[in-house]
Amino acid sequence: MSLSHAVVLGASVAGLLSAAASSKSFDTVTIVERDQLSDDTATRRGVPQGSQVHQLMPAGLTRIEELLPGFGDELLEQGCERYEIDRDVAVLYPLGWAARVAGGMEVIGFLRPTFEWVLRRRVLALPNVRAVRGIATGLLAGADGTAVTGVTVTGVDGEKLDADLVIDATGRGSKAPNWLGELGYTPPAEQHVRSYPGYATMVVRFPEGALPDGFRGIAATPNPRHLKGGAILPCGNGQHVVAAMGMSKNYPPAGHTELVDYLDEAPSPLLGRAVRAAELIVEPGTYRMPGNQRRLWERLDRRPEGFVVIGDAVAAFNPVYGQGMTIAAIGAALLAQVLASADGSITGVAEKFTAELAPWTDYAFAMAADTDSFFPGAEFVNYTPPDPKAAAGEAFAVAAATTDPAVAQAMRRAAYYMDPSGLQEPAVRQTIAEWASTGRQPDRL
């Protein structure tokens, strides 16, 4: 038995993947999007960060392939580029360069407009998925308010859409807390860790030999003692995306010349040196945000049936950690699993999905928010920053990762696969303990 109609609010990455997930269990899936969806790779107006650097972790690509088999190959067909992030990108930690490892952690380099276009084209080709242009303004519910039965939408016939399930993928600015309040429910509590990051991204082409020998990218991102940084990553078609990043309101400039000068102040001089040799392909675009935001949907005392929240509407992260798309993909894969096990009934879906997504969100949010907690001027709302002693212990793991490939591999797996189990391996723990017992410091390159 299948369910009749799911409505997805927002044609974001989270929204498109949610539509793909829902299409397996519903007769019809309708995506509601306020922007006109074009059949090209233009940046959507509703994605102000669309021109910035984006990264999909291996954990995210794996989940997308579960929903849309062959998606990675389609990206490659559009000129995007596969590489091993642990082997091909030189990563500078606060205490030194990470040990290089050929561990097979493959990612695909892309520009977000291309990624979204491939994803949108694939999802809208599904026979039971359609998109309508409109603006969601509220939720519909039965007389007793225990179940959401649809959504009010400006711009569609009748100004409403009936649905068995409404999925909110409208992002950080989601109005879902207000909509629940209008139905008599208590909105979720929120957590904020504001470190005030800013970005400026441009696309370039490097001449032969501009990057360090054997490497296809460099990441020397900001840290609490060095508030300016950047990254160079392959994005396909023989081009690279260059992102300047600043924390604690050290915002990068928009001008090309000024931006290159800004990169000279990154933790490594390699960034500015390499970019000076590059040919500018796409002018810099800038983006600023307050920081990390999380809504604690899993802690609601009561919730209506037939309504779930996904993507940035649950948690939005400082983009430097590259988690947003991956958590959206994990959430969509979980939604597909929960719906498949629901046996044609929507009862309990919202509760189960929210509970299963929570541990992944916990992990990703803690990784971003705890790191950002140590930047000067960080602001906290309903969030307790980590104990400095615990952070000092983690610093020894970072230090050990500068010389020990096993530790470096374990740390990268914790970040890119959201799997910290490798850090508990006896040999890895012993290496970290040895660094801690001696107070050893790495040689800074």
Coordinates of C-alpha atoms in Angstrom, one line a residue:
M1 CA 0.0 0.0 0.0
S2 CA 1.3 3.5 -0.9
L3 CA 0.5 6.9 0.4
S4 CA -1.1 9.4 -1.8
H5 CA 0.5 12.8 -1.7
A6 CA 3.7 14.4 -0.2
V7 CA 4.4 18.1 -0.4
V8 CA 8.1 19.3 -0.2
L9 CA 8.6 22.9 0.6
G10 CA 11.7 24.2 -1.2
A11 CA 13.7 23.0 -4.2
S12 CA 16.9 23.2 -2.2
V13 CA 19.4 20.3 -2.2
A14 CA 17.5 19.0 0.9
G15 CA 14.2 19.5 -0.8
L16 CA 15.1 17.8 -4.0
L17 CA 16.6 14.8 -2.2
S18 CA 13.5 14.6 0.1
A19 CA 11.4 14.5 -3.0
A20 CA 13.5 11.6 -4.4
A21 CA 13.2 9.8 -1.1
S22 CA 9.4 10.4 -0.9
S23 CA 8.8 9.3 -4.5
K24 CA 9.5 5.7 -3.4
S25 CA 6.5 5.6 -1.1
F26 CA 3.9 8.2 -2.4
D27 CA 1.8 8.2 -5.5
T28 CA 2.6 11.9 -6.1
V29 CA 5.2 14.3 -4.8
T30 CA 4.9 18.0 -5.2
I31 CA 7.8 20.4 -4.7
V32 CA 6.8 24.0 -3.9
E33 CA 9.5 26.5 -4.8
R34 CA 9.3 30.3 -4.8
D35 CA 12.0 30.7 -7.5
Q36 CA 11.5 30.0 -11.1
L37 CA 13.3 26.7 -11.8
S38 CA 15.3 27.0 -14.9
D39 CA 16.8 24.3 -17.0
D40 CA 20.4 25.6 -16.8
T41 CA 23.2 26.0 -14.3
A42 CA 22.4 29.6 -13.2
T43 CA 22.6 30.3 -9.5
R44 CA 19.1 30.5 -8.0
R45 CA 18.1 33.7 -6.3
G46 CA 17.0 31.7 -3.2
V47 CA 20.6 30.4 -2.7
P48 CA 22.6 33.5 -1.8
Q49 CA 25.6 31.3 -1.1
G50 CA 25.2 29.5 -4.4
S51 CA 28.4 30.9 -5.9
Q52 CA 30.5 30.0 -2.9
V53 CA 32.7 26.9 -2.5
H54 CA 30.8 23.7 -1.7
Q55 CA 31.9 20.2 -0.8
L56 CA 30.0 16.9 -0.6
M57 CA 31.6 14.5 1.8
P58 CA 31.9 10.8 0.9
A59 CA 29.1 10.1 3.4
G60 CA 26.8 12.4 1.5
L61 CA 27.6 11.0 -2.0
T62 CA 27.0 7.5 -0.8
R63 CA 23.5 8.5 0.5
I64 CA 22.6 10.3 -2.8
E65 CA 23.7 7.2 -4.8
E66 CA 21.3 5.2 -2.7
L67 CA 18.4 7.5 -3.7
L68 CA 19.6 8.3 -7.3
P69 CA 21.9 5.6 -8.6
G70 CA 24.5 6.9 -11.0
F71 CA 24.3 10.5 -9.7
G72 CA 28.1 10.7 -9.3
D73 CA 28.6 9.6 -12.9
E74 CA 26.2 12.2 -14.1
L75 CA 28.2 14.9 -12.4
L76 CA 31.4 13.6 -14.1
E77 CA 29.6 13.8 -17.4
Q78 CA 29.0 17.5 -16.8
G79 CA 32.7 18.1 -16.4
C80 CA 32.9 17.8 -12.6
E81 CA 36.0 16.2 -11.2
R82 CA 36.7 13.2 -8.9
Y83 CA 39.7 13.2 -6.6
E84 CA 40.9 11.7 -3.3
I85 CA 40.7 14.4 -0.7
D86 CA 43.1 12.6 1.7
R87 CA 45.7 12.2 -1.0
D88 CA 45.3 15.1 -3.4
V89 CA 44.7 18.1 -1.1
A90 CA 47.3 19.5 1.3
V91 CA 45.5 20.3 4.5
L92 CA 47.1 22.6 7.1
Y93 CA 45.9 22.0 10.7
P94 CA 46.5 24.6 13.4
L95 CA 49.6 22.6 14.4
G96 CA 51.0 21.6 11.1
W97 CA 50.3 19.9 7.7
A98 CA 48.2 16.7 7.9
A99 CA 50.0 13.6 7.0
R100 CA 49.2 12.6 3.4
V101 CA 47.3 9.3 3.0
A102 CA 46.1 7.4 -0.1
G103 CA 43.1 6.2 1.7
G104 CA 40.6 6.2 -1.1
M105 CA 38.3 9.0 0.3
E106 CA 36.9 10.1 -3.0
V107 CA 34.9 13.3 -3.5
I108 CA 33.7 15.0 -6.6
G109 CA 34.6 18.7 -7.1
F110 CA 31.8 20.8 -8.6
L111 CA 30.3 24.3 -8.6
R112 CA 27.0 24.4 -6.7
P113 CA 24.8 25.6 -9.7
T114 CA 26.0 22.6 -11.7
F115 CA 25.4 20.2 -8.8
E116 CA 21.8 21.6 -8.3
W117 CA 21.1 21.5 -12.0
V118 CA 22.1 17.8 -12.3
L119 CA 20.1 17.0 -9.1
R120 CA 17.0 19.0 -10.2
R121 CA 17.0 17.4 -13.6
R122 CA 17.3 13.9 -12.2
V123 CA 14.6 14.4 -9.5
L124 CA 12.1 16.2 -11.8
A125 CA 12.4 13.3 -14.3
L126 CA 10.9 10.9 -11.8
P127 CA 7.4 10.1 -13.1
N128 CA 5.6 11.0 -9.9
V129 CA 7.4 14.2 -9.0
R130 CA 6.3 17.7 -10.1
A131 CA 7.3 21.2 -9.1
V132 CA 5.0 24.2 -8.7
R133 CA 5.9 27.8 -8.2
G134 CA 4.5 29.3 -5.0
I135 CA 5.2 30.5 -1.5
A136 CA 4.2 28.4 1.5
T137 CA 2.4 30.5 4.2
G138 CA 1.2 28.0 6.8
L139 CA 0.2 24.5 7.7
L140 CA -3.3 23.0 7.5
A141 CA -4.5 20.6 10.2
G142 CA -7.6 18.6 11.1
A143 CA -10.1 19.9 13.6
D144 CA -8.2 18.4 16.6
G145 CA -4.9 19.7 15.4
T146 CA -3.1 16.3 15.8
A147 CA -2.2 15.9 12.2
V148 CA -1.0 18.2 9.4
T149 CA -3.2 17.7 6.4
G150 CA -1.6 20.1 3.9
V151 CA -0.1 23.5 3.4
T152 CA -1.4 27.0 2.3
V153 CA 0.5 28.2 -0.7
T154 CA 0.3 31.6 -2.4
G155 CA 0.5 31.2 -6.2
V156 CA -1.3 27.8 -6.7
D157 CA -4.9 27.1 -7.5
G158 CA -7.1 27.2 -4.4
E159 CA -4.2 28.7 -2.4
K160 CA -3.6 25.3 -0.7
L161 CA -2.3 21.8 -1.3
D162 CA -3.6 18.8 0.6
A163 CA -1.0 16.2 1.7
D164 CA -0.5 13.1 3.8
L165 CA 3.0 14.4 4.5
V166 CA 4.5 17.9 4.4
I167 CA 8.3 18.2 4.4
D168 CA 9.9 21.5 5.3
A169 CA 13.2 22.1 3.4
T170 CA 13.0 25.9 3.3
G171 CA 16.4 26.4 5.0
R172 CA 17.7 28.4 7.9
G173 CA 14.9 30.9 7.7
S174 CA 12.2 28.3 7.9
K175 CA 8.8 29.6 9.3
A176 CA 8.0 26.1 10.6
P177 CA 8.3 27.2 14.3
N178 CA 5.8 29.9 13.8
W179 CA 3.5 27.6 11.9
L180 CA 3.5 25.0 14.7
G181 CA 2.8 27.8 17.2
E182 CA -0.3 28.8 15.1
L183 CA -1.5 25.2 15.5
G184 CA -1.1 25.3 19.3
Y185 CA 2.3 23.5 19.5
T186 CA 5.3 24.8 21.4
P187 CA 8.1 25.6 18.8
P188 CA 11.4 23.9 19.2
A189 CA 14.2 25.5 21.3
E190 CA 17.1 26.8 19.3
Q191 CA 20.9 26.8 19.8
H192 CA 23.3 29.3 18.2
V193 CA 27.0 29.5 18.1
R194 CA 27.9 32.7 16.2
S195 CA 31.4 33.1 15.0
Y196 CA 30.6 35.5 12.2
P197 CA 32.3 33.8 9.2
G198 CA 32.6 35.4 5.8
Y199 CA 33.5 34.1 2.4
A200 CA 34.7 35.2 -1.0
T201 CA 34.9 32.7 -3.8
M202 CA 36.2 32.9 -7.4
V203 CA 36.9 30.4 -10.1
V204 CA 40.4 30.3 -11.7
R205 CA 42.6 28.2 -13.9
F206 CA 46.1 27.3 -12.8
P207 CA 49.1 27.0 -15.1
E208 CA 51.2 23.8 -14.9
G209 CA 53.3 23.8 -11.7
A210 CA 51.4 26.5 -9.8
L211 CA 50.3 24.1 -7.1
P212 CA 52.7 22.0 -5.0
D213 CA 54.0 18.9 -6.8
G214 CA 51.5 16.0 -6.7
F215 CA 48.7 18.0 -5.1
R216 CA 45.4 19.2 -6.7
G217 CA 44.4 21.5 -3.9
I218 CA 45.3 23.3 -0.7
A219 CA 43.3 23.9 2.5
A220 CA 44.6 26.4 5.1
T221 CA 41.4 27.5 6.8
P222 CA 41.1 29.9 9.7
N223 CA 41.8 28.8 13.3
P224 CA 41.3 30.7 16.6
R225 CA 44.9 32.1 16.4
H226 CA 44.7 32.9 12.7
L227 CA 41.4 34.4 11.7
K228 CA 42.0 34.5 7.9
G229 CA 42.5 31.6 5.6
G230 CA 41.3 29.9 2.5
A231 CA 41.2 26.9 0.2
I232 CA 41.8 25.8 -3.4
L233 CA 39.8 22.9 -4.6
P234 CA 39.2 21.3 -8.0
C235 CA 35.8 22.1 -9.4
G236 CA 35.9 20.4 -12.8
N237 CA 36.7 21.3 -16.4
G238 CA 40.3 21.9 -15.5
Q239 CA 39.4 24.8 -13.2
H240 CA 39.6 25.4 -9.4
V241 CA 37.5 27.2 -7.0
V242 CA 39.4 29.5 -4.6
A243 CA 37.7 30.5 -1.4
A244 CA 39.0 33.1 1.0
M245 CA 37.5 32.6 4.5
G246 CA 37.5 34.9 7.5
M247 CA 36.2 34.4 11.1
S248 CA 35.2 36.8 13.8
K249 CA 34.0 39.4 11.2
N250 CA 37.4 39.4 9.3
Y251 CA 35.4 39.4 6.1
P252 CA 37.2 38.9 2.8
P253 CA 36.9 41.7 0.2
A254 CA 35.1 41.4 -3.1
G255 CA 37.8 42.8 -5.4
H256 CA 40.1 40.3 -7.1
T257 CA 43.3 42.2 -6.3
E258 CA 42.3 42.8 -2.7
L259 CA 41.2 39.2 -2.3
V260 CA 44.6 37.9 -3.4
D261 CA 46.3 40.2 -0.9
Y262 CA 43.9 38.8 1.7
L263 CA 45.0 35.2 0.9
D264 CA 48.6 36.3 1.7
E265 CA 47.4 36.5 5.3
A266 CA 46.3 32.9 5.4
P267 CA 48.1 30.4 7.7
S268 CA 50.2 29.3 4.7
P269 CA 51.8 31.6 2.1
L270 CA 51.2 28.8 -0.5
L271 CA 47.6 30.1 -1.1
G272 CA 48.4 33.6 -2.1
R273 CA 51.5 32.5 -4.1
A274 CA 49.5 30.0 -6.1
V275 CA 46.5 32.2 -6.8
R276 CA 48.8 35.0 -8.1
A277 CA 49.8 32.7 -10.9
A278 CA 46.2 31.8 -11.8
E279 CA 43.9 33.1 -14.6
L280 CA 40.7 34.5 -13.3
I281 CA 37.6 32.8 -14.8
V282 CA 34.7 33.9 -12.6
E283 CA 34.9 37.2 -10.5
P284 CA 34.7 36.8 -6.7
G285 CA 31.4 36.7 -5.0
T286 CA 31.0 37.3 -1.2
Y287 CA 28.8 35.8 1.5
R288 CA 28.4 36.4 5.2
M289 CA 26.5 34.6 7.9
P290 CA 26.2 34.7 11.7
G291 CA 27.3 31.1 12.3
N292 CA 25.8 27.8 13.4
Q293 CA 22.1 27.4 14.2
R294 CA 20.1 24.4 15.3
R295 CA 16.5 23.8 16.1
L296 CA 15.9 21.0 18.6
W297 CA 13.0 19.3 16.8
E298 CA 13.7 16.0 18.5
R299 CA 13.0 17.5 22.0
L300 CA 9.4 18.6 21.3
D301 CA 7.0 17.2 23.9
R302 CA 4.4 16.8 21.3
R303 CA 4.3 17.2 17.5
P304 CA 1.6 16.7 14.8
E305 CA 1.6 13.7 12.6
G306 CA 2.4 14.3 8.9
F307 CA 5.0 17.0 9.2
V308 CA 8.8 16.7 9.2
V309 CA 11.7 19.1 8.9
I310 CA 15.0 18.5 7.1
G311 CA 18.2 20.2 6.0
D312 CA 19.1 23.7 7.2
A313 CA 15.7 24.1 8.7
V314 CA 17.0 21.6 11.3
A315 CA 20.6 22.7 11.5
A316 CA 22.7 25.2 9.5
F317 CA 26.5 25.1 9.9
N318 CA 29.4 27.3 9.3
P319 CA 30.1 26.3 5.7
V320 CA 33.9 25.9 6.2
Y321 CA 33.2 22.4 7.6
G322 CA 31.4 21.3 4.5
Q323 CA 28.5 19.5 6.3
G324 CA 25.3 21.0 5.0
M325 CA 24.8 19.0 1.8
T326 CA 26.0 15.8 3.5
I327 CA 23.5 16.1 6.4
A328 CA 20.8 16.9 3.9
A329 CA 21.6 13.7 2.0
I330 CA 21.8 11.6 5.2
G331 CA 18.4 13.0 6.3
A332 CA 16.8 12.2 2.9
A333 CA 18.2 8.6 3.0
L334 CA 16.8 8.2 6.5
L335 CA 13.4 9.6 5.4
A336 CA 13.3 7.0 2.6
Q337 CA 14.0 4.2 5.1
V338 CA 11.4 5.4 7.6
L339 CA 8.7 5.8 4.9
A340 CA 9.5 2.3 3.5
S341 CA 9.0 0.8 7.0
A342 CA 5.8 2.7 7.6
D343 CA 3.7 0.2 5.7
G344 CA 1.5 2.8 4.0
S345 CA 0.7 4.7 7.3
I346 CA 1.9 8.2 8.2
T347 CA 1.4 7.5 11.9
G348 CA 4.6 7.8 13.8
V349 CA 6.7 8.8 10.7
A350 CA 7.5 12.3 12.1
E351 CA 8.5 11.0 15.5
K352 CA 10.7 8.2 14.1
F353 CA 12.4 10.3 11.4
T354 CA 13.2 13.1 13.8
A355 CA 14.7 10.7 16.4
E356 CA 16.8 8.9 13.8
L357 CA 18.2 12.1 12.3
A358 CA 19.0 13.6 15.7
P359 CA 22.3 11.7 16.4
W360 CA 23.7 12.7 13.0
T361 CA 22.8 16.3 13.6
D362 CA 24.3 16.1 17.1
Y363 CA 27.6 14.9 15.7
A364 CA 27.8 17.4 12.9
F365 CA 26.6 20.4 15.0
A366 CA 29.0 19.6 17.8
M367 CA 31.9 19.3 15.4
A368 CA 31.2 22.7 13.9
A369 CA 30.0 24.6 17.0
D370 CA 32.6 23.3 19.3
T371 CA 35.4 24.4 16.9
D372 CA 33.8 27.8 16.4
S373 CA 33.4 28.2 20.2
F374 CA 37.1 29.1 20.5
F375 CA 37.1 32.0 18.0
P376 CA 37.4 35.4 19.5
G377 CA 34.0 37.0 20.2
A378 CA 32.0 33.8 19.7
E379 CA 28.4 34.2 21.0
F380 CA 26.3 31.4 22.5
V381 CA 22.6 31.0 22.8
N382 CA 21.4 27.9 24.7
Y383 CA 24.7 26.2 24.0
T384 CA 27.5 25.4 26.4
P385 CA 30.9 25.6 24.8
P386 CA 33.3 22.6 25.3
D387 CA 35.6 22.2 28.2
P388 CA 39.0 23.7 27.3
K389 CA 40.6 20.6 28.8
A390 CA 38.7 18.3 26.4
A391 CA 39.7 20.6 23.6
A392 CA 43.4 20.4 24.7
G393 CA 43.1 16.6 24.5
E394 CA 41.8 16.8 21.0
A395 CA 44.7 19.1 20.0
F396 CA 47.1 16.2 20.6
A397 CA 45.1 14.1 18.1
V398 CA 45.5 17.0 15.6
A399 CA 49.2 17.2 16.4
A400 CA 49.7 13.5 15.9
A401 CA 47.9 13.7 12.6
T402 CA 50.7 15.8 11.2
T403 CA 53.1 12.8 11.2
D404 CA 51.1 9.6 11.7
P405 CA 49.1 8.5 8.6
A406 CA 46.8 6.3 10.7
V407 CA 45.8 9.2 13.0
A408 CA 45.4 11.5 10.0
Q409 CA 43.2 8.8 8.3
A410 CA 41.1 8.4 11.4
M411 CA 40.5 12.1 11.8
R412 CA 39.5 12.5 8.2
R413 CA 37.1 9.6 8.4
A414 CA 35.6 11.2 11.5
A415 CA 35.0 14.4 9.5
Y416 CA 34.2 13.1 6.0
Y417 CA 32.2 10.0 6.9
M418 CA 31.0 11.3 10.3
D419 CA 32.5 8.1 11.7
P420 CA 34.8 8.6 14.8
S421 CA 35.3 4.9 15.4
G422 CA 38.8 5.0 13.9
L423 CA 40.0 7.3 16.6
Q424 CA 39.2 4.5 19.1
E425 CA 41.5 2.0 17.4
P426 CA 44.2 0.9 19.9
A427 CA 47.1 1.9 17.7
V428 CA 45.6 5.3 17.1
R429 CA 44.8 5.9 20.7
Q430 CA 48.4 4.9 21.7
T431 CA 49.9 7.3 19.3
I432 CA 47.8 10.2 20.5
A433 CA 48.6 9.2 24.1
E434 CA 52.3 9.3 23.4
W435 CA 52.0 12.8 22.1
A436 CA 50.0 13.9 25.1
S437 CA 52.4 12.3 27.6
T438 CA 55.5 14.0 26.1
G439 CA 53.8 17.3 25.3
R440 CA 55.4 17.0 21.9
Q441 CA 54.7 19.7 19.3
P442 CA 54.8 19.1 15.6
D443 CA 57.3 20.8 13.3
R444 CA 55.3 23.6 11.6
L445 CA 55.8 23.8 7.9

